[in-house]
mmCIF file of C-alpha atoms in Angstrom:
data_model
loop_
_atom_site.group_PDB
_atom_site.id
_atom_site.type_symbol
_atom_site.label_atom_id
_atom_site.label_comp_id
_atom_site.label_asym_id
_atom_site.label_seq_id
_atom_site.Cartn_x
_atom_site.Cartn_y
_atom_site.Cartn_z
ATOM 1 C CA MET A 1 48.090 -4.611 -35.304
ATOM 2 C CA ALA A 2 48.724 -4.445 -31.556
ATOM 3 C CA PRO A 3 45.938 -2.883 -29.478
ATOM 4 C CA LEU A 4 46.008 0.866 -28.955
ATOM 5 C CA VAL A 5 47.410 1.707 -25.499
ATOM 6 C CA VAL A 6 46.276 4.909 -23.769
ATOM 7 C CA ASP A 7 47.633 5.909 -20.351
ATOM 8 C CA VAL A 8 45.021 7.980 -18.497
ATOM 9 C CA HIS A 9 46.895 8.172 -15.193
ATOM 10 C CA THR A 10 50.293 9.748 -15.824
ATOM 11 C CA HIS A 11 51.577 12.892 -14.163
ATOM 12 C CA VAL A 12 53.828 15.774 -15.097
ATOM 13 C CA TYR A 13 55.009 18.931 -13.376
ATOM 14 C CA PRO A 14 55.106 21.434 -16.263
ATOM 15 C CA PRO A 15 57.790 24.174 -16.312
ATOM 16 C CA ALA A 16 55.496 26.834 -14.844
ATOM 17 C CA TYR A 17 54.611 24.562 -11.904
ATOM 18 C CA MET A 18 58.247 23.733 -11.147
ATOM 19 C CA GLU A 19 59.093 27.435 -11.293
ATOM 20 C CA MET A 20 56.344 28.198 -8.791
ATOM 21 C CA LEU A 21 57.383 25.413 -6.388
ATOM 22 C CA ARG A 22 61.044 26.470 -6.553
ATOM 23 C CA GLY A 23 60.026 29.967 -5.495
ATOM 24 C CA ARG A 24 58.284 28.769 -2.323
ATOM 25 C CA LYS A 25 59.722 28.187 1.171
ATOM 26 C CA THR A 26 56.689 26.545 2.772
ATOM 27 C CA VAL A 27 54.956 23.239 1.938
ATOM 28 C CA PRO A 28 54.659 22.448 -0.886
ATOM 29 C CA TYR A 29 58.012 23.498 -2.323
ATOM 30 C CA VAL A 30 61.003 22.239 -4.277
ATOM 31 C CA HIS A 31 64.501 22.459 -2.821
ATOM 32 C CA ASP A 32 67.571 22.240 -5.058
ATOM 33 C CA PRO A 33 70.509 20.706 -3.147
ATOM 34 C CA ALA A 34 74.031 21.763 -3.953
ATOM 35 C CA GLY A 35 75.925 19.734 -6.532
ATOM 36 C CA ASP A 36 74.387 17.221 -8.917
ATOM 37 C CA ALA A 37 71.777 15.807 -6.538
ATOM 38 C CA ASP A 38 68.184 15.689 -7.770
ATOM 39 C CA PRO A 39 65.772 18.363 -6.510
ATOM 40 C CA ARG A 40 63.714 17.453 -3.444
ATOM 41 C CA LEU A 41 59.920 17.749 -3.564
ATOM 42 C CA ILE A 42 58.382 18.453 -0.143
ATOM 43 C CA ILE A 43 54.595 18.113 -0.308
ATOM 44 C CA LEU A 44 53.745 16.821 3.172
ATOM 45 C CA SER A 45 54.047 18.809 6.392
ATOM 46 C CA SER A 46 55.516 15.687 8.031
ATOM 47 C CA ASP A 47 58.334 15.762 5.450
ATOM 48 C CA ASP A 48 59.184 19.362 6.407
ATOM 49 C CA ASP A 49 60.403 18.451 9.892
ATOM 50 C CA PRO A 50 63.169 20.932 10.872
ATOM 51 C CA SER A 51 65.079 18.038 12.476
ATOM 52 C CA ILE A 52 65.542 16.547 8.992
ATOM 53 C CA PRO A 53 68.385 18.114 6.983
ATOM 54 C CA LEU A 54 66.968 20.205 4.142
ATOM 55 C CA ASP A 55 68.782 18.131 1.511
ATOM 56 C CA GLU A 56 67.044 14.988 2.830
ATOM 57 C CA ARG A 57 63.450 16.222 3.149
ATOM 58 C CA GLY A 58 60.636 14.959 0.952
ATOM 59 C CA ARG A 59 61.424 12.840 -2.072
ATOM 60 C CA PRO A 60 63.994 13.236 -4.824
ATOM 61 C CA VAL A 61 62.463 14.078 -8.202
ATOM 62 C CA ASP A 62 64.377 13.601 -11.427
ATOM 63 C CA ALA A 63 63.749 14.782 -14.981
ATOM 64 C CA SER A 64 60.930 12.243 -15.438
ATOM 65 C CA TYR A 65 58.704 14.629 -13.454
ATOM 66 C CA TRP A 66 59.040 17.591 -15.831
ATOM 67 C CA ASP A 67 60.967 16.623 -18.988
ATOM 68 C CA ILE A 68 58.387 15.613 -21.594
ATOM 69 C CA ASP A 69 61.052 13.843 -23.664
ATOM 70 C CA VAL A 70 61.610 11.486 -20.739
ATOM 71 C CA LYS A 71 57.842 10.869 -20.676
ATOM 72 C CA LEU A 72 57.871 10.051 -24.399
ATOM 73 C CA ASP A 73 60.811 7.675 -23.953
ATOM 74 C CA PHE A 74 58.914 5.933 -21.152
ATOM 75 C CA MET A 75 55.889 5.593 -23.441
ATOM 76 C CA ARG A 76 57.957 4.054 -26.251
ATOM 77 C CA ARG A 77 59.649 1.655 -23.841
ATOM 78 C CA HIS A 78 56.298 0.344 -22.590
ATOM 79 C CA GLY A 79 54.325 0.370 -25.824
ATOM 80 C CA ILE A 80 52.092 3.322 -24.882
ATOM 81 C CA ASN A 81 50.657 5.199 -27.875
ATOM 82 C CA CYS A 82 48.909 8.068 -26.113
ATOM 83 C CA SER A 83 48.992 9.644 -22.647
ATOM 84 C CA ALA A 84 46.514 11.956 -20.925
ATOM 85 C CA ILE A 85 48.911 13.866 -18.668
ATOM 86 C CA SER A 86 47.859 15.663 -15.501
ATOM 87 C CA LEU A 87 49.397 17.704 -12.734
ATOM 88 C CA ALA A 88 50.249 15.602 -9.683
ATOM 89 C CA ASN A 89 49.305 16.404 -6.105
ATOM 90 C CA PRO A 90 49.142 18.904 -4.515
ATOM 91 C CA TRP A 91 47.753 20.545 -7.689
ATOM 92 C CA LEU A 92 46.890 24.229 -7.022
ATOM 93 C CA ASP A 93 44.892 23.866 -3.813
ATOM 94 C CA PHE A 94 47.503 25.655 -1.673
ATOM 95 C CA LEU A 95 47.671 28.901 -3.648
ATOM 96 C CA GLU A 96 46.715 32.269 -2.208
ATOM 97 C CA PRO A 97 43.288 33.326 -3.534
ATOM 98 C CA ASP A 98 44.619 36.240 -5.569
ATOM 99 C CA GLU A 99 47.168 33.981 -7.335
ATOM 100 C CA ALA A 100 44.958 31.015 -8.178
ATOM 101 C CA GLN A 101 43.437 32.181 -11.454
ATOM 102 C CA SER A 102 46.647 33.383 -13.103
ATOM 103 C CA TRP A 103 48.606 30.266 -12.147
ATOM 104 C CA ALA A 104 45.829 27.930 -13.319
ATOM 105 C CA GLU A 105 45.678 29.676 -16.688
ATOM 106 C CA ARG A 106 49.443 29.650 -17.047
ATOM 107 C CA ILE A 107 49.843 25.986 -16.133
ATOM 108 C CA ASN A 108 46.927 24.839 -18.278
ATOM 109 C CA ASP A 109 48.314 26.828 -21.210
ATOM 110 C CA ASN A 110 51.659 25.111 -20.524
ATOM 111 C CA LEU A 111 49.941 21.728 -20.795
ATOM 112 C CA GLU A 112 48.176 22.724 -24.029
ATOM 113 C CA GLU A 113 51.418 24.010 -25.576
ATOM 114 C CA THR A 114 53.275 20.825 -24.621
ATOM 115 C CA CYS A 115 50.613 18.569 -26.131
ATOM 116 C CA ALA A 116 50.418 20.683 -29.295
ATOM 117 C CA ARG A 117 54.195 20.589 -29.763
ATOM 118 C CA VAL A 118 54.407 16.825 -29.292
ATOM 119 C CA ASN A 119 51.397 16.089 -31.500
ATOM 120 C CA ARG A 120 52.468 18.367 -34.356
ATOM 121 C CA VAL A 121 53.342 16.440 -37.534
ATOM 122 C CA ALA A 122 55.839 17.431 -40.200
ATOM 123 C CA ASP A 123 53.190 17.319 -42.922
ATOM 124 C CA PRO A 124 49.994 19.027 -41.675
ATOM 125 C CA GLU A 125 48.100 17.556 -44.640
ATOM 126 C CA LYS A 126 48.797 14.026 -43.434
ATOM 127 C CA THR A 127 46.418 12.453 -40.935
ATOM 128 C CA LEU A 128 48.062 9.997 -38.548
ATOM 129 C CA THR A 129 46.306 7.384 -36.448
ATOM 130 C CA LEU A 130 46.946 7.208 -32.710
ATOM 131 C CA HIS A 131 49.111 4.133 -33.399
ATOM 132 C CA GLU A 132 51.619 5.978 -35.576
ATOM 133 C CA LYS A 133 53.104 8.545 -33.191
ATOM 134 C CA GLU A 134 53.271 9.073 -29.431
ATOM 135 C CA THR A 135 50.618 11.655 -28.654
ATOM 136 C CA LEU A 136 49.623 13.652 -25.591
ATOM 137 C CA TYR A 137 46.391 15.069 -24.215
ATOM 138 C CA ALA A 138 45.832 16.549 -20.749
ATOM 139 C CA PHE A 139 43.548 17.083 -17.770
ATOM 140 C CA GLY A 140 43.570 20.714 -16.639
ATOM 141 C CA ALA A 141 44.158 22.002 -13.100
ATOM 142 C CA LEU A 142 41.542 24.151 -11.353
ATOM 143 C CA PRO A 143 42.055 27.358 -9.299
ATOM 144 C CA LEU A 144 40.041 25.994 -6.375
ATOM 145 C CA SER A 145 41.409 28.468 -3.842
ATOM 146 C CA ALA A 146 40.159 31.434 -5.892
ATOM 147 C CA PRO A 147 37.886 33.819 -3.938
ATOM 148 C CA ASP A 148 34.883 33.158 -6.182
ATOM 149 C CA PRO A 149 33.733 29.734 -7.506
ATOM 150 C CA GLY A 150 32.819 31.620 -10.679
ATOM 151 C CA ILE A 151 36.548 31.842 -11.460
ATOM 152 C CA VAL A 152 36.748 28.042 -11.317
ATOM 153 C CA VAL A 153 33.663 27.755 -13.524
ATOM 154 C CA ASN A 154 35.192 30.118 -16.078
ATOM 155 C CA GLU A 155 38.379 28.051 -16.214
ATOM 156 C CA ILE A 156 36.378 24.856 -16.781
ATOM 157 C CA LYS A 157 34.651 26.547 -19.710
ATOM 158 C CA ARG A 158 37.925 27.988 -21.048
ATOM 159 C CA LEU A 159 39.520 24.545 -21.035
ATOM 160 C CA LYS A 160 36.909 23.371 -23.533
ATOM 161 C CA SER A 161 38.391 25.811 -26.066
ATOM 162 C CA LEU A 162 41.875 24.266 -25.771
ATOM 163 C CA SER A 163 42.387 21.576 -28.392
ATOM 164 C CA HIS A 164 44.243 19.049 -26.236
ATOM 165 C CA LEU A 165 42.499 19.357 -22.855
ATOM 166 C CA ARG A 166 40.165 16.471 -22.136
ATOM 167 C CA GLY A 167 38.823 17.288 -18.672
ATOM 168 C CA VAL A 168 40.106 18.349 -15.259
ATOM 169 C CA ILE A 169 41.902 16.790 -12.324
ATOM 170 C CA MET A 170 40.772 17.464 -8.757
ATOM 171 C CA GLY A 171 41.841 16.339 -5.312
ATOM 172 C CA THR A 172 39.523 15.162 -2.570
ATOM 173 C CA THR A 173 39.496 18.352 -0.493
ATOM 174 C CA GLY A 174 37.582 20.431 -3.058
ATOM 175 C CA LEU A 175 37.325 23.977 -1.735
ATOM 176 C CA GLY A 176 38.806 22.822 1.575
ATOM 177 C CA LYS A 177 35.857 21.035 3.179
ATOM 178 C CA GLY A 178 35.494 17.891 1.072
ATOM 179 C CA LEU A 179 33.434 17.021 -1.979
ATOM 180 C CA ASP A 180 30.049 17.109 -0.201
ATOM 181 C CA ASP A 181 30.462 20.890 0.194
ATOM 182 C CA ALA A 182 27.401 22.647 -1.281
ATOM 183 C CA ARG A 183 29.670 25.471 -2.497
ATOM 184 C CA LEU A 184 30.932 23.067 -5.159
ATOM 185 C CA ASP A 185 27.531 22.923 -6.881
ATOM 186 C CA PRO A 186 28.407 25.608 -9.490
ATOM 187 C CA ILE A 187 31.542 23.612 -10.331
ATOM 188 C CA TRP A 188 29.612 20.344 -10.689
ATOM 189 C CA ALA A 189 27.103 22.218 -12.858
ATOM 190 C CA ALA A 190 29.883 23.553 -15.111
ATOM 191 C CA LEU A 191 31.449 20.117 -15.477
ATOM 192 C CA GLU A 192 28.055 18.648 -16.337
ATOM 193 C CA GLU A 193 27.149 21.459 -18.741
ATOM 194 C CA THR A 194 30.442 21.212 -20.647
ATOM 195 C CA GLY A 195 30.510 17.402 -20.580
ATOM 196 C CA SER A 196 33.957 17.561 -18.950
ATOM 197 C CA LEU A 197 35.378 14.455 -17.288
ATOM 198 C CA MET A 198 36.778 14.976 -13.781
ATOM 199 C CA PHE A 199 39.766 12.836 -12.810
ATOM 200 C CA LEU A 200 39.460 12.465 -9.025
ATOM 201 C CA HIS A 201 42.789 11.771 -7.304
ATOM 202 C CA PRO A 202 43.556 11.397 -3.576
ATOM 203 C CA HIS A 203 46.212 13.217 -1.575
ATOM 204 C CA TYR A 204 47.046 11.719 1.849
ATOM 205 C CA GLY A 205 43.739 12.872 3.263
ATOM 206 C CA LEU A 206 43.690 10.544 6.269
ATOM 207 C CA PRO A 207 45.312 11.847 9.462
ATOM 208 C CA ASP A 208 48.778 10.558 10.357
ATOM 209 C CA GLU A 209 47.307 8.959 13.478
ATOM 210 C CA ALA A 210 45.477 6.459 11.272
ATOM 211 C CA PHE A 211 48.869 5.027 10.327
ATOM 212 C CA GLY A 212 50.525 5.193 13.748
ATOM 213 C CA SER A 213 51.679 8.804 13.383
ATOM 214 C CA GLY A 214 55.364 9.613 12.958
ATOM 215 C CA ASP A 215 56.707 6.388 14.444
ATOM 216 C CA ALA A 216 55.052 4.186 11.821
ATOM 217 C CA MET A 217 55.961 6.598 9.033
ATOM 218 C CA ASN A 218 59.599 6.401 10.098
ATOM 219 C CA ARG A 219 59.510 2.588 10.129
ATOM 220 C CA TYR A 220 57.377 1.898 7.082
ATOM 221 C CA GLY A 221 57.973 4.919 4.865
ATOM 222 C CA HIS A 222 55.002 5.749 2.635
ATOM 223 C CA VAL A 223 53.578 2.219 2.400
ATOM 224 C CA LEU A 224 50.558 2.812 4.652
ATOM 225 C CA PRO A 225 49.384 6.164 3.240
ATOM 226 C CA LEU A 226 49.975 5.073 -0.367
ATOM 227 C CA ALA A 227 48.604 1.530 -0.168
ATOM 228 C CA LEU A 228 45.717 2.240 2.231
ATOM 229 C CA GLY A 229 45.345 5.991 2.717
ATOM 230 C CA PHE A 230 44.935 6.806 -0.966
ATOM 231 C CA PRO A 231 42.219 4.226 -1.749
ATOM 232 C CA LEU A 232 40.293 4.895 1.474
ATOM 233 C CA GLU A 233 40.475 8.629 0.865
ATOM 234 C CA THR A 234 38.975 8.166 -2.608
ATOM 235 C CA THR A 235 36.231 5.900 -1.257
ATOM 236 C CA ILE A 236 35.306 8.316 1.524
ATOM 237 C CA SER A 237 35.220 11.383 -0.747
ATOM 238 C CA LEU A 238 33.026 9.719 -3.383
ATOM 239 C CA THR A 239 30.686 8.348 -0.707
ATOM 240 C CA ARG A 240 30.327 11.825 0.803
ATOM 241 C CA MET A 241 29.293 13.108 -2.638
ATOM 242 C CA LEU A 242 26.714 10.320 -2.874
ATOM 243 C CA LEU A 243 25.310 10.993 0.624
ATOM 244 C CA ALA A 244 25.065 14.724 -0.083
ATOM 245 C CA GLY A 245 22.947 14.089 -3.166
ATOM 246 C CA VAL A 246 25.509 15.421 -5.645
ATOM 247 C CA PHE A 247 24.624 12.701 -8.143
ATOM 248 C CA ASP A 248 20.900 13.357 -7.629
ATOM 249 C CA ARG A 249 21.367 17.028 -8.532
ATOM 250 C CA PHE A 250 23.900 16.405 -11.305
ATOM 251 C CA PRO A 251 22.978 13.057 -12.870
ATOM 252 C CA ARG A 252 25.241 13.569 -15.927
ATOM 253 C CA LEU A 253 28.431 14.257 -13.945
ATOM 254 C CA LYS A 254 31.336 12.123 -15.235
ATOM 255 C CA ILE A 255 34.152 11.118 -12.886
ATOM 256 C CA LEU A 256 37.266 9.000 -13.464
ATOM 257 C CA LEU A 257 38.416 7.537 -10.139
ATOM 258 C CA ALA A 258 42.119 6.915 -9.558
ATOM 259 C CA HIS A 259 43.444 3.545 -8.421
ATOM 260 C CA SER A 260 40.378 1.620 -9.620
ATOM 261 C CA GLY A 261 38.110 3.565 -7.303
ATOM 262 C CA GLY A 262 40.023 2.794 -4.127
ATOM 263 C CA THR A 263 37.976 0.354 -2.064
ATOM 264 C CA LEU A 264 34.658 1.517 -3.542
ATOM 265 C CA PRO A 265 34.045 -1.522 -5.815
ATOM 266 C CA PHE A 266 34.596 -3.893 -2.894
ATOM 267 C CA LEU A 267 32.602 -1.869 -0.337
ATOM 268 C CA ALA A 268 29.719 -0.646 -2.523
ATOM 269 C CA GLY A 269 27.321 -3.260 -1.157
ATOM 270 C CA ARG A 270 28.165 -2.383 2.440
ATOM 271 C CA ILE A 271 27.764 1.346 1.708
ATOM 272 C CA GLU A 272 24.356 0.679 0.144
ATOM 273 C CA SER A 273 23.246 -1.445 3.100
ATOM 274 C CA CYS A 274 24.270 1.215 5.615
ATOM 275 C CA ILE A 275 22.380 3.877 3.645
ATOM 276 C CA HIS A 276 19.296 1.655 3.541
ATOM 277 C CA HIS A 277 19.350 1.233 7.341
ATOM 278 C CA GLU A 278 20.296 4.792 8.358
ATOM 279 C CA ARG A 279 17.596 6.203 10.679
ATOM 280 C CA LYS A 280 18.657 9.829 10.078
ATOM 281 C CA PHE A 281 17.391 9.695 6.477
ATOM 282 C CA ILE A 282 13.825 10.762 5.653
ATOM 283 C CA ALA A 283 13.112 7.390 4.044
ATOM 284 C CA ASN A 284 13.520 5.827 7.492
ATOM 285 C CA GLY A 285 11.687 8.490 9.513
ATOM 286 C CA GLY A 286 14.573 10.933 9.997
ATOM 287 C CA ASP A 287 15.012 14.508 8.783
ATOM 288 C CA VAL A 288 18.021 14.283 6.439
ATOM 289 C CA PRO A 289 17.165 13.853 2.728
ATOM 290 C CA GLY A 290 19.700 11.108 2.044
ATOM 291 C CA PRO A 291 20.688 10.003 -1.474
ATOM 292 C CA GLN A 292 17.970 9.146 -3.964
ATOM 293 C CA ARG A 293 20.153 7.098 -6.297
ATOM 294 C CA SER A 294 21.900 3.889 -5.302
ATOM 295 C CA VAL A 295 25.669 3.560 -5.230
ATOM 296 C CA TRP A 296 25.333 0.816 -7.870
ATOM 297 C CA ASP A 297 23.479 3.136 -10.226
ATOM 298 C CA VAL A 298 26.102 5.866 -9.789
ATOM 299 C CA LEU A 299 28.944 3.405 -10.408
ATOM 300 C CA LYS A 300 27.360 2.183 -13.632
ATOM 301 C CA THR A 301 26.320 5.633 -14.892
ATOM 302 C CA ASN A 302 28.659 8.369 -13.626
ATOM 303 C CA ILE A 303 31.897 6.592 -12.772
ATOM 304 C CA PHE A 304 34.861 5.360 -14.787
ATOM 305 C CA LEU A 305 37.773 3.578 -13.131
ATOM 306 C CA ASP A 306 41.434 3.462 -14.033
ATOM 307 C CA ALA A 307 43.140 0.061 -13.964
ATOM 308 C CA VAL A 308 45.912 1.033 -11.536
ATOM 309 C CA VAL A 309 45.266 -1.705 -8.982
ATOM 310 C CA TYR A 310 48.072 -4.202 -9.763
ATOM 311 C CA GLY A 311 46.062 -7.429 -9.542
ATOM 312 C CA THR A 312 43.346 -9.457 -11.240
ATOM 313 C CA ALA A 313 41.134 -9.603 -8.120
ATOM 314 C CA GLY A 314 40.953 -5.800 -7.975
ATOM 315 C CA LEU A 315 40.283 -5.500 -11.710
ATOM 316 C CA LYS A 316 37.472 -8.052 -11.577
ATOM 317 C CA ALA A 317 35.878 -6.225 -8.632
ATOM 318 C CA ALA A 318 36.140 -2.946 -10.566
ATOM 319 C CA VAL A 319 34.454 -4.445 -13.618
ATOM 320 C CA GLU A 320 31.733 -6.126 -11.558
ATOM 321 C CA ALA A 321 30.934 -2.925 -9.687
ATOM 322 C CA SER A 322 31.000 -0.590 -12.684
ATOM 323 C CA GLY A 323 28.910 -2.780 -14.936
ATOM 324 C CA GLY A 324 31.475 -3.827 -17.509
ATOM 325 C CA ALA A 325 35.034 -3.677 -18.774
ATOM 326 C CA ASP A 326 34.072 -0.800 -21.094
ATOM 327 C CA ARG A 327 34.353 1.609 -18.114
ATOM 328 C CA LEU A 328 37.898 0.545 -17.134
ATOM 329 C CA LEU A 329 40.955 2.464 -18.449
ATOM 330 C CA PHE A 330 44.669 1.611 -18.411
ATOM 331 C CA GLY A 331 47.075 3.770 -16.378
ATOM 332 C CA THR A 332 50.664 3.740 -15.121
ATOM 333 C CA ASP A 333 50.953 6.440 -12.403
ATOM 334 C CA HIS A 334 54.238 7.521 -14.037
ATOM 335 C CA PRO A 335 56.630 8.972 -12.851
ATOM 336 C CA PHE A 336 55.843 7.532 -9.424
ATOM 337 C CA PHE A 337 56.920 3.983 -8.504
ATOM 338 C CA PRO A 338 60.035 3.827 -10.717
ATOM 339 C CA PRO A 339 62.186 0.671 -10.774
ATOM 340 C CA LEU A 340 64.596 0.503 -7.854
ATOM 341 C CA ASP A 341 67.152 -0.830 -10.325
ATOM 342 C CA SER A 342 68.393 2.420 -11.841
ATOM 343 C CA LYS A 343 69.784 0.675 -14.918
ATOM 344 C CA GLU A 344 69.049 2.799 -17.990
ATOM 345 C CA GLY A 345 66.247 1.353 -20.068
ATOM 346 C CA ALA A 346 64.902 -0.853 -17.262
ATOM 347 C CA GLU A 347 61.223 -1.747 -17.409
ATOM 348 C CA TRP A 348 58.981 -0.438 -14.655
ATOM 349 C CA PRO A 349 57.511 -3.320 -12.585
ATOM 350 C CA SER A 350 54.629 -1.032 -11.606
ATOM 351 C CA VAL A 351 53.683 -0.860 -15.297
ATOM 352 C CA THR A 352 54.355 -4.429 -16.359
ATOM 353 C CA THR A 353 52.357 -5.670 -13.343
ATOM 354 C CA ASN A 354 49.330 -3.715 -14.608
ATOM 355 C CA TYR A 355 49.742 -5.135 -18.107
ATOM 356 C CA LYS A 356 49.921 -8.691 -16.765
ATOM 357 C CA ALA A 357 46.888 -8.185 -14.507
ATOM 358 C CA ILE A 358 44.768 -6.870 -17.387
ATOM 359 C CA HIS A 359 45.679 -9.757 -19.675
ATOM 360 C CA ALA A 360 45.081 -12.279 -16.890
ATOM 361 C CA ALA A 361 41.713 -10.772 -15.936
ATOM 362 C CA PHE A 362 40.370 -10.750 -19.508
ATOM 363 C CA ASP A 363 42.428 -13.487 -21.166
ATOM 364 C CA GLN A 364 39.343 -15.037 -22.770
ATOM 365 C CA ASP A 365 38.256 -11.849 -24.508
ATOM 366 C CA ALA A 366 40.723 -9.976 -26.742
ATOM 367 C CA LYS A 367 38.130 -7.254 -27.363
ATOM 368 C CA GLU A 368 37.865 -6.473 -23.642
ATOM 369 C CA VAL A 369 41.670 -6.391 -23.306
ATOM 370 C CA ALA A 370 41.888 -3.968 -26.226
ATOM 371 C CA GLY A 371 39.168 -1.819 -24.686
ATOM 372 C CA VAL A 372 40.829 -1.567 -21.289
ATOM 373 C CA LEU A 373 44.263 -0.904 -22.797
ATOM 374 C CA GLY A 374 43.125 1.984 -24.967
ATOM 375 C CA GLY A 375 39.861 1.650 -26.848
ATOM 376 C CA ASN A 376 37.735 2.774 -23.895
ATOM 377 C CA ALA A 377 39.885 5.844 -23.255
ATOM 378 C CA ALA A 378 39.892 6.790 -26.954
ATOM 379 C CA ARG A 379 36.085 6.702 -26.917
ATOM 380 C CA ILE A 380 35.496 8.377 -23.553
ATOM 381 C CA LEU A 381 38.124 11.118 -24.041
ATOM 382 C CA ASP A 382 37.378 11.588 -27.742
ATOM 383 C CA LEU A 383 40.999 11.089 -28.761
ATOM 384 C CA ARG A 384 41.894 11.656 -32.401
#
C-alpha cells in the first residue's frame, strides 16, 4: 500500500469568510468584476492603490479558494488522502472588536460542517481507514481583535468540542504587537491546557522598504515578500517568543511553523550565540531576564515544521534542527502557487517539487518518507 499522505498546509476561504470579504470596501476585501472574470482578493494596502483600476487590484481568486469539491479534486490528482484545511491570511485580525467573536464562531462552525459533510460515509456502521476516502480536518481561526483575551480563550476551548478541529492557525502579529506581547499569556496558557497545536503562518510582516518599496514590487511582483519576507517574518516572530520567555512559562506549547520554519533551522546557532553574548541579559550582568531554554531545546520539544521548502537542503536543515524527521509534515500551500499552464488536470509544480524533495532527502529510509508524507501528521493531529 502506498504511504498515507496528509497535507497540513492547505488553505480555504469558507463561504462565511467570502461573504464577509465581499461586504467590505477597505483592505482586506473581495471585489467582483463585471462579466465572467474571477473575483479579486485585495489583502495588502499596497494592492489597494487608487491609481490601479479596481478590476486589476490584488490577485484573482478562482473556485479553488472556496469550493471544497475543487480541493478534493486537487487531493485526488496529487495522491493526498487527508487535508488539514485552514483559513488563509489575513485570518480575522482586521475585524472590529465587537464583530470578532461572532465571525470566529461562524467561520469555525463552517469549517466543522464542511469537514463533517466530506467525511460522512454512506454506511455509518462501516469504519474506513484514512487511505480509503479523501478526508478533511481543520485548524480554527481565532477572534484576536476581540476586546477581551478571555473571548479568544473561550474559542480555543470551544474548538476542542468540535469533532474535526485539530488546533488553531495564527498570524505573526498576535494581538497587534507581535508574539512576545505579554497579553498573549492567557492564550498560550489555553493552548497548552487544551493540548491544541498552533499553526503559525506569516503575513507580509516586513515593511515594504525592506524590498525596495513600490518600485521593486512593481518590477518583481511578490517574489521578494513571498520568498524572503515570509520566512524571515516567521523566524523573527518565533525568536521574539523565545527571547520573551514564552517557552519558559509554557513549556508544553506546541507550534507548527509554516514553510519549514522560515530561516530558523539555518539560523538557530547564530540566534543561540547572540543570546549567549547579549550583555542586557541577567546571565551576563544585565537587567533583562533573557530566555532560560535554548533555541535548540525549543526546536526539539515545542516545534513541528511543515515540509513546504521545495528543496532537499532546506528539508535536511529542518530535520537537523528539529531533532528528527518525525517532526516534519508534508504540505502543499494550496490553492496558492497554481500551475501557470491553465490546462485542466495539470499537475502543480509547487506540489510535485515538494514530493521530489522529500523522496530525495530521505531516499535511504522508506519509513522516514512515509512519516513525513503522512504518518507524522496522523500521529500529531490524532487523525482517525
